PDB file of C-alpha atoms and ligand atoms in Angstrom:
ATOM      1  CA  UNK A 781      21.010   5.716  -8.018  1.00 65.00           C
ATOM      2  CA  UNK A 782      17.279   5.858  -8.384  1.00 75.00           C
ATOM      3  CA  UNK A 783      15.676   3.333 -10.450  1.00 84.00           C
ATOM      4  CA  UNK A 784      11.996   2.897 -11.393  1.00 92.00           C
ATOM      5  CA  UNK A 785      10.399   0.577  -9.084  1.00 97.00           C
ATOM      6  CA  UNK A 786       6.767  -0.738  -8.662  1.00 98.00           C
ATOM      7  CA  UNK A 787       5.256  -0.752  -5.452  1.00 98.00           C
ATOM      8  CA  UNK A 788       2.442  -2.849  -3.650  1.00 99.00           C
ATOM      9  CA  UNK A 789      -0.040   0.361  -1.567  1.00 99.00           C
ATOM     10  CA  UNK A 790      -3.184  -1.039  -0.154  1.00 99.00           C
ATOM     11  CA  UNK A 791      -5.705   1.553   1.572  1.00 99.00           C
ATOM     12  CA  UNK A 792      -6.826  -1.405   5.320  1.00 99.00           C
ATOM     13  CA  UNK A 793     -10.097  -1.690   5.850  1.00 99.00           C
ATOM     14  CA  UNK A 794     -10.457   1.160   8.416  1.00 98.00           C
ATOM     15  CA  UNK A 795      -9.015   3.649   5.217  1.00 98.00           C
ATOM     16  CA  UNK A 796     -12.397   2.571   3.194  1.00 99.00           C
ATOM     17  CA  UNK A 797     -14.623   2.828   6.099  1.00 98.00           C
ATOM     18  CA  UNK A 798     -13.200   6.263   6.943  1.00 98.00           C
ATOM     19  CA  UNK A 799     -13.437   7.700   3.631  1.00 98.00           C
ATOM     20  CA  UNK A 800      -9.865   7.711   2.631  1.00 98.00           C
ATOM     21  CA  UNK A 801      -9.321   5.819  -0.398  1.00 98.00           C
ATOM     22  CA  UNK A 802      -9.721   9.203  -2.656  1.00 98.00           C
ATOM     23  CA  UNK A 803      -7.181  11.475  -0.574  1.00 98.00           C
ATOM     24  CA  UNK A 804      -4.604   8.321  -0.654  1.00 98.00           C
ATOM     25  CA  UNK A 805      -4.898   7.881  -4.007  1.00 98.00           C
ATOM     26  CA  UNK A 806      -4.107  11.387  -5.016  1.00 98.00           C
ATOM     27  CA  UNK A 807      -1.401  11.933  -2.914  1.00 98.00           C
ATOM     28  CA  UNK A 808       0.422   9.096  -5.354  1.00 98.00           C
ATOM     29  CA  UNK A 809      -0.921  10.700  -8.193  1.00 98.00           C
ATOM     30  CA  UNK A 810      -0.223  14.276  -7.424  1.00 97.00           C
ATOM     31  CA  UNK A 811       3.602  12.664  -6.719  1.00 98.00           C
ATOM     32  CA  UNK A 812       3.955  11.762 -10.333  1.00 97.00           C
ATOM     33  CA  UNK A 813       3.858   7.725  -9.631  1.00 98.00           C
ATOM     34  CA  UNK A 814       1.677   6.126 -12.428  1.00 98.00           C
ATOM     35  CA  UNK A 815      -1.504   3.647 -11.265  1.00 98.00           C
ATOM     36  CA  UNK A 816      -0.945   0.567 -13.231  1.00 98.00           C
ATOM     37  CA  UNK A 817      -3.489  -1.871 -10.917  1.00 98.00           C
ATOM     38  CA  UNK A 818      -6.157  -1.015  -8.697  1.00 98.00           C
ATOM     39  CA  UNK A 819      -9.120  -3.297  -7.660  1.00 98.00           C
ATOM     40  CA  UNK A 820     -11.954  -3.232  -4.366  1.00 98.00           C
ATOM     41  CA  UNK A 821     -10.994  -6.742  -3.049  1.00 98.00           C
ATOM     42  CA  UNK A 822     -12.678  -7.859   0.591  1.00 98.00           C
ATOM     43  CA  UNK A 823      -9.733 -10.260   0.882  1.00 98.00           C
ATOM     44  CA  UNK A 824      -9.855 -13.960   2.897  1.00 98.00           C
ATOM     45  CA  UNK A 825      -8.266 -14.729   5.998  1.00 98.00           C
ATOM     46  CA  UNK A 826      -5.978 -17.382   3.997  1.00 98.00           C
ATOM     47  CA  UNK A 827      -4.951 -14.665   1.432  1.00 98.00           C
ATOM     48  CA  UNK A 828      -4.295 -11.998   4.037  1.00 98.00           C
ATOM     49  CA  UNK A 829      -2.052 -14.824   6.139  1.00 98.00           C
ATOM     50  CA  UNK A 830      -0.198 -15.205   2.994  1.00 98.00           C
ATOM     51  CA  UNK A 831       0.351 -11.287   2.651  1.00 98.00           C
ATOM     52  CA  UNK A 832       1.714 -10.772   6.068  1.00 98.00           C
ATOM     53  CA  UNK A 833       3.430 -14.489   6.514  1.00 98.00           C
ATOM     54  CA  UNK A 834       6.392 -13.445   7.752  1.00 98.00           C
ATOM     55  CA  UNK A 835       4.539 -11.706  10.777  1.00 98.00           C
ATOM     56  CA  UNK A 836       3.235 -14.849  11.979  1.00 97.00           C
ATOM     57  CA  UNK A 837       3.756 -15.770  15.236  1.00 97.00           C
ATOM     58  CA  UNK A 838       3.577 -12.125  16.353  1.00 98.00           C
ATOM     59  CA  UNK A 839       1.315 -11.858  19.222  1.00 98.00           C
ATOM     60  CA  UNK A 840      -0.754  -8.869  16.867  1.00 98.00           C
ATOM     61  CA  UNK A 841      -0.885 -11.749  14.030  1.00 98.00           C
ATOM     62  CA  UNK A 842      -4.418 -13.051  14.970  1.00 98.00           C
ATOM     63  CA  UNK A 843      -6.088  -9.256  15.652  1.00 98.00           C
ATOM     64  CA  UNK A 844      -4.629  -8.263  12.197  1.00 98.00           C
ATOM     65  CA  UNK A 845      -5.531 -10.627  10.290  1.00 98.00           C
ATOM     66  CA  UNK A 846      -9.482  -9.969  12.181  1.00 98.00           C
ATOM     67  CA  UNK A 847      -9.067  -6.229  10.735  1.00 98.00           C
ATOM     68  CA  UNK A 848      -7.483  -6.646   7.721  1.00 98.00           C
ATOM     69  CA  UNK A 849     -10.581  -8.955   6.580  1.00 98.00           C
ATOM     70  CA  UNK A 850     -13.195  -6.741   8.447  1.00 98.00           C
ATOM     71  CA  UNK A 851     -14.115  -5.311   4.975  1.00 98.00           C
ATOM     72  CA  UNK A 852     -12.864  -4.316   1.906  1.00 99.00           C
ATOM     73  CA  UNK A 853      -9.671  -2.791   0.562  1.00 99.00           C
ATOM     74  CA  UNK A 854      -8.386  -1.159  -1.873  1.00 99.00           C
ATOM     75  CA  UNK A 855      -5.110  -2.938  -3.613  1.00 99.00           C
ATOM     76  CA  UNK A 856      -2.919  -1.004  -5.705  1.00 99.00           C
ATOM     77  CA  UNK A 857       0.313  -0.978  -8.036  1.00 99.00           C
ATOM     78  CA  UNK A 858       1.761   2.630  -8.526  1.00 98.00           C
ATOM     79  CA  UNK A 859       5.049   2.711 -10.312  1.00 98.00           C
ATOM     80  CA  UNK A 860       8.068   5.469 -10.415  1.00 97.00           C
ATOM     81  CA  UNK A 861      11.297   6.193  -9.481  1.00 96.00           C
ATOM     82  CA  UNK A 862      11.867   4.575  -5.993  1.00 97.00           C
ATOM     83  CA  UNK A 863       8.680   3.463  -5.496  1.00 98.00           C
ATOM     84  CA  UNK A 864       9.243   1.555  -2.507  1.00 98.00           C
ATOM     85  CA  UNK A 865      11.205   3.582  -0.830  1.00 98.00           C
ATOM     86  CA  UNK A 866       9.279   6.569  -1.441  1.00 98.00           C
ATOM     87  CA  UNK A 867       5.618   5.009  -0.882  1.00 98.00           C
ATOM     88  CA  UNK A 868       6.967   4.153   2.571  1.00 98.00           C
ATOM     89  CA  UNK A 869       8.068   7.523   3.073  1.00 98.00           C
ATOM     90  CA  UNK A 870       4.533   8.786   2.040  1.00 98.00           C
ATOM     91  CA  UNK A 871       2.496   6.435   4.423  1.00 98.00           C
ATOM     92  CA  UNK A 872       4.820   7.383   7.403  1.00 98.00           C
ATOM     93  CA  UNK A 873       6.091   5.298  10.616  1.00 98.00           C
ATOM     94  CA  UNK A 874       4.067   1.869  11.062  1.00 98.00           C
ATOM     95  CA  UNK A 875       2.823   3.431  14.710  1.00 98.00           C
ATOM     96  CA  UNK A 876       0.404   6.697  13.411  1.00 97.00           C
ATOM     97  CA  UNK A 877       1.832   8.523  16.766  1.00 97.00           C
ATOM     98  CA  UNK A 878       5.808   8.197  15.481  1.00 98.00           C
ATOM     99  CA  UNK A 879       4.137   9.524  12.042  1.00 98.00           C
ATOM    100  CA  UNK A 880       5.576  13.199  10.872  1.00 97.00           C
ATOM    101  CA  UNK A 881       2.853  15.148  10.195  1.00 98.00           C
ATOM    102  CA  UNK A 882       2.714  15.455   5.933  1.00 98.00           C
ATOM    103  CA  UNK A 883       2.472  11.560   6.041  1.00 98.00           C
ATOM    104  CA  UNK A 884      -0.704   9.754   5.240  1.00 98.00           C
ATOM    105  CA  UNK A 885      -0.938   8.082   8.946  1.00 98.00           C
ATOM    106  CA  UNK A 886       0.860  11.212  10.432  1.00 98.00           C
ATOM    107  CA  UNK A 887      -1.956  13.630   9.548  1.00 98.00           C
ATOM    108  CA  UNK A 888      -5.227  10.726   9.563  1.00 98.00           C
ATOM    109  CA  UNK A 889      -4.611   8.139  11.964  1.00 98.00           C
ATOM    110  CA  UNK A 890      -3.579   7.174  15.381  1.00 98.00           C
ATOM    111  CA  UNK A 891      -3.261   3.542  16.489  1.00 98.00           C
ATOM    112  CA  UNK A 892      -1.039   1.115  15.263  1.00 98.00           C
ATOM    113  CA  UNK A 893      -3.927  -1.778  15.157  1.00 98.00           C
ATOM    114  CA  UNK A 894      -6.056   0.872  12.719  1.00 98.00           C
ATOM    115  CA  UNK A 895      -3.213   2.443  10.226  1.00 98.00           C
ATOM    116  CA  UNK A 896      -4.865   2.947   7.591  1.00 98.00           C
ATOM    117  CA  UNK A 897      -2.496   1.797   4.709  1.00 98.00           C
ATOM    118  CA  UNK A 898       0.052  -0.368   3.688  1.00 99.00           C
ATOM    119  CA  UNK A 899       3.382   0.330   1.414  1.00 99.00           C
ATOM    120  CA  UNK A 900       5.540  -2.958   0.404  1.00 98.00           C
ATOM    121  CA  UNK A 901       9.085  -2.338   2.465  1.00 98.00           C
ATOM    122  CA  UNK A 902      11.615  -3.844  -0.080  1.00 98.00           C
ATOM    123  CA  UNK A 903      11.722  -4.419  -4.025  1.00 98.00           C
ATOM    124  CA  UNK A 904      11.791  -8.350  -3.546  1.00 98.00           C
ATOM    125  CA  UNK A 905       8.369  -7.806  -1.063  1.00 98.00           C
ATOM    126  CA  UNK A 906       7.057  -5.525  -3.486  1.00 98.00           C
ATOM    127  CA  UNK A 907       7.072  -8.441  -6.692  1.00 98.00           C
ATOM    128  CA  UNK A 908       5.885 -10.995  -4.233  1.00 98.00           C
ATOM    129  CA  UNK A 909       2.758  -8.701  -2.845  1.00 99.00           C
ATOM    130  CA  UNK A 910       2.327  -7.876  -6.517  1.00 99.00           C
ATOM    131  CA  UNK A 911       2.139 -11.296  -7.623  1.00 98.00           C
ATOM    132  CA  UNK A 912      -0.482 -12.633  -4.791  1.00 99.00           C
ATOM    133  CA  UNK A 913      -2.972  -9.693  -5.162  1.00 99.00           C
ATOM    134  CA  UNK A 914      -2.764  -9.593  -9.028  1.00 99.00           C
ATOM    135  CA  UNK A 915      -2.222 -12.776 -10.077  1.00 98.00           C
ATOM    136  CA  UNK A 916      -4.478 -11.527 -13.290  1.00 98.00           C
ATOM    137  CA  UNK A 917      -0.930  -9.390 -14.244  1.00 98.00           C
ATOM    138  CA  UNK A 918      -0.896  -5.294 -14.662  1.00 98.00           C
ATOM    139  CA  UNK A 919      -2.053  -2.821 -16.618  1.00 98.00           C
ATOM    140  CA  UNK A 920       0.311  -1.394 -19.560  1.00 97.00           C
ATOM    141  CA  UNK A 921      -0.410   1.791 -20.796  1.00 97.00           C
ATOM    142  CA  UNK A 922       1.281   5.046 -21.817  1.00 95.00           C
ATOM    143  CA  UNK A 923       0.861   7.778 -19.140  1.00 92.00           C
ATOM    144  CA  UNK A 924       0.519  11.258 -20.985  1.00 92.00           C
ATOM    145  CA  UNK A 925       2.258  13.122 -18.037  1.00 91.00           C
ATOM    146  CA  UNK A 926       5.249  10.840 -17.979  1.00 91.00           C
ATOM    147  CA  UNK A 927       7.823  13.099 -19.707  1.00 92.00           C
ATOM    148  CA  UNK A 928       6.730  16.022 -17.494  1.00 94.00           C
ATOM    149  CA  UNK A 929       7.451  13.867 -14.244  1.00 93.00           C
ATOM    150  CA  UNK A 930      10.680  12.341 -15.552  1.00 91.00           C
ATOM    151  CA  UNK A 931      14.135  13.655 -17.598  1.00 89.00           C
TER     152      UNK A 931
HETATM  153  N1  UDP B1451       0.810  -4.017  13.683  1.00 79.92           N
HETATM  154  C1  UDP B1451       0.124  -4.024  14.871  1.00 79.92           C
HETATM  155  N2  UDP B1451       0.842  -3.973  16.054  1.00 79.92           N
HETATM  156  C2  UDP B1451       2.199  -3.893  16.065  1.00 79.92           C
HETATM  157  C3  UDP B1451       2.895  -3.883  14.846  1.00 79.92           C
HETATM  158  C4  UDP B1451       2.176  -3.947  13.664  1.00 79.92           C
HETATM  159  O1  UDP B1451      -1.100  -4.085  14.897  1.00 79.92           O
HETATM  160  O2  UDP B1451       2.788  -3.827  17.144  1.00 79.92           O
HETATM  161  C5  UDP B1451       0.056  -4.073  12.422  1.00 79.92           C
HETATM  162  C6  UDP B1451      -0.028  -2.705  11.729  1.00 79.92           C
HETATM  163  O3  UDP B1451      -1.334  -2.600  11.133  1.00 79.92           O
HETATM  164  C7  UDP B1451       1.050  -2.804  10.676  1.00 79.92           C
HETATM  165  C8  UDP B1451       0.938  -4.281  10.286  1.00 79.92           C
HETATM  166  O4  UDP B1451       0.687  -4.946  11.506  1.00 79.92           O
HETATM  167  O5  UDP B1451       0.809  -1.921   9.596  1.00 79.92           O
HETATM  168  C9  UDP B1451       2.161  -4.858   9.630  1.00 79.92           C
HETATM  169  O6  UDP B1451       3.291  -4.637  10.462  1.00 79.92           O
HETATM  170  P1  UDP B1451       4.664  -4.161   9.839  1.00 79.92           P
HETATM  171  O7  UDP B1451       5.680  -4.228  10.913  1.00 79.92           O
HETATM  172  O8  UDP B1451       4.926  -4.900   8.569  1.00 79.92           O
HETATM  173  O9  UDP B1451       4.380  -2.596   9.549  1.00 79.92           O
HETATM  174  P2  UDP B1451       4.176  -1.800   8.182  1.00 79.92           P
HETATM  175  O10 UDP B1451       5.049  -2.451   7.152  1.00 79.92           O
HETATM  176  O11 UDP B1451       2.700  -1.900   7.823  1.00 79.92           O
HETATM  177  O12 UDP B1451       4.549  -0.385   8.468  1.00 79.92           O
HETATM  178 MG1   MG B1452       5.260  -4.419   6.608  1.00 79.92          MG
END
């Protein structure tokens, strides 16, 4: 059954650079999933060691952590019926070159080191991301469109 799920979608540092954080955006919105966080944050090397913790020890762990606090990105809570699962889905396969064409790294990027996005993978990853990258708690509001998105 599908449930209605938050999910945790950052636009990397590359994404910002490039341009991207407007065509990523909509591609969530035109979905139906409701924004209910968003901030610019040029994140620390201890924060982003905490985001991808269980990846330590991975001989890419160093290099990512050098990109992913290169610059700025853009963090993000969209919300909807299988969030997770579906936000994956949208970014496409972790390597750009495995990515179907359709996906966001399928149709704008190529190497795995420069991806452009990231998408939580699982509902308990999802409430931990949440929680280190808005610490400060969501935004509640009433989205107009939600009865033409949703029975
Ligand atoms: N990554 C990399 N080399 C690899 C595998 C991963 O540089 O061989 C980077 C890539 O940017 C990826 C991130 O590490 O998005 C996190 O890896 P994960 O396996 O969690 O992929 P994701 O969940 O982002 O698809
Ligand atoms: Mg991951």
């Amino acid at each position: 059954m599908s449930t209605k799920e938050q999910t945790y979608i950052m636009v990397k540092p590359d994404g910002v650079q490039r341009g991207l954080v407007g065509e990523i955006i909509a591609r969530f919105e035109k979905r139906g999933f409701k924004l209910v966080a968003m901030k610019l944050v040029h994140a620390t090397t201890e924060h982003l060691e905490k985001h991808y913790a269980d990846l330590k020890g991975k001989p890419f762990f160093p290099g990512l952590i050098k990109y992913m606090a290169s610059g700025p990105v853009v963090a993000m809570v969209w919300e909807g019926l299988d969030a997770v699962k579906t936000g994956r889905v949208m970014l496409g396969a972790t390597n750009p070159l495995a990515s179907a064409p359709g996906t966001i790294r399928g149709d704008y990027a190529l190497a795995v080191g420069r991806n452009i996005c990231h998408g939580s993978d699982a509902v308990d990853s999802a409430q931990k991301e949440i929680a280190l990258w808005f610490p400060e708690g969501l935004v509640q509001y009433s989205n107009a469109m939600e009865g033409w998105v949703f029975e």
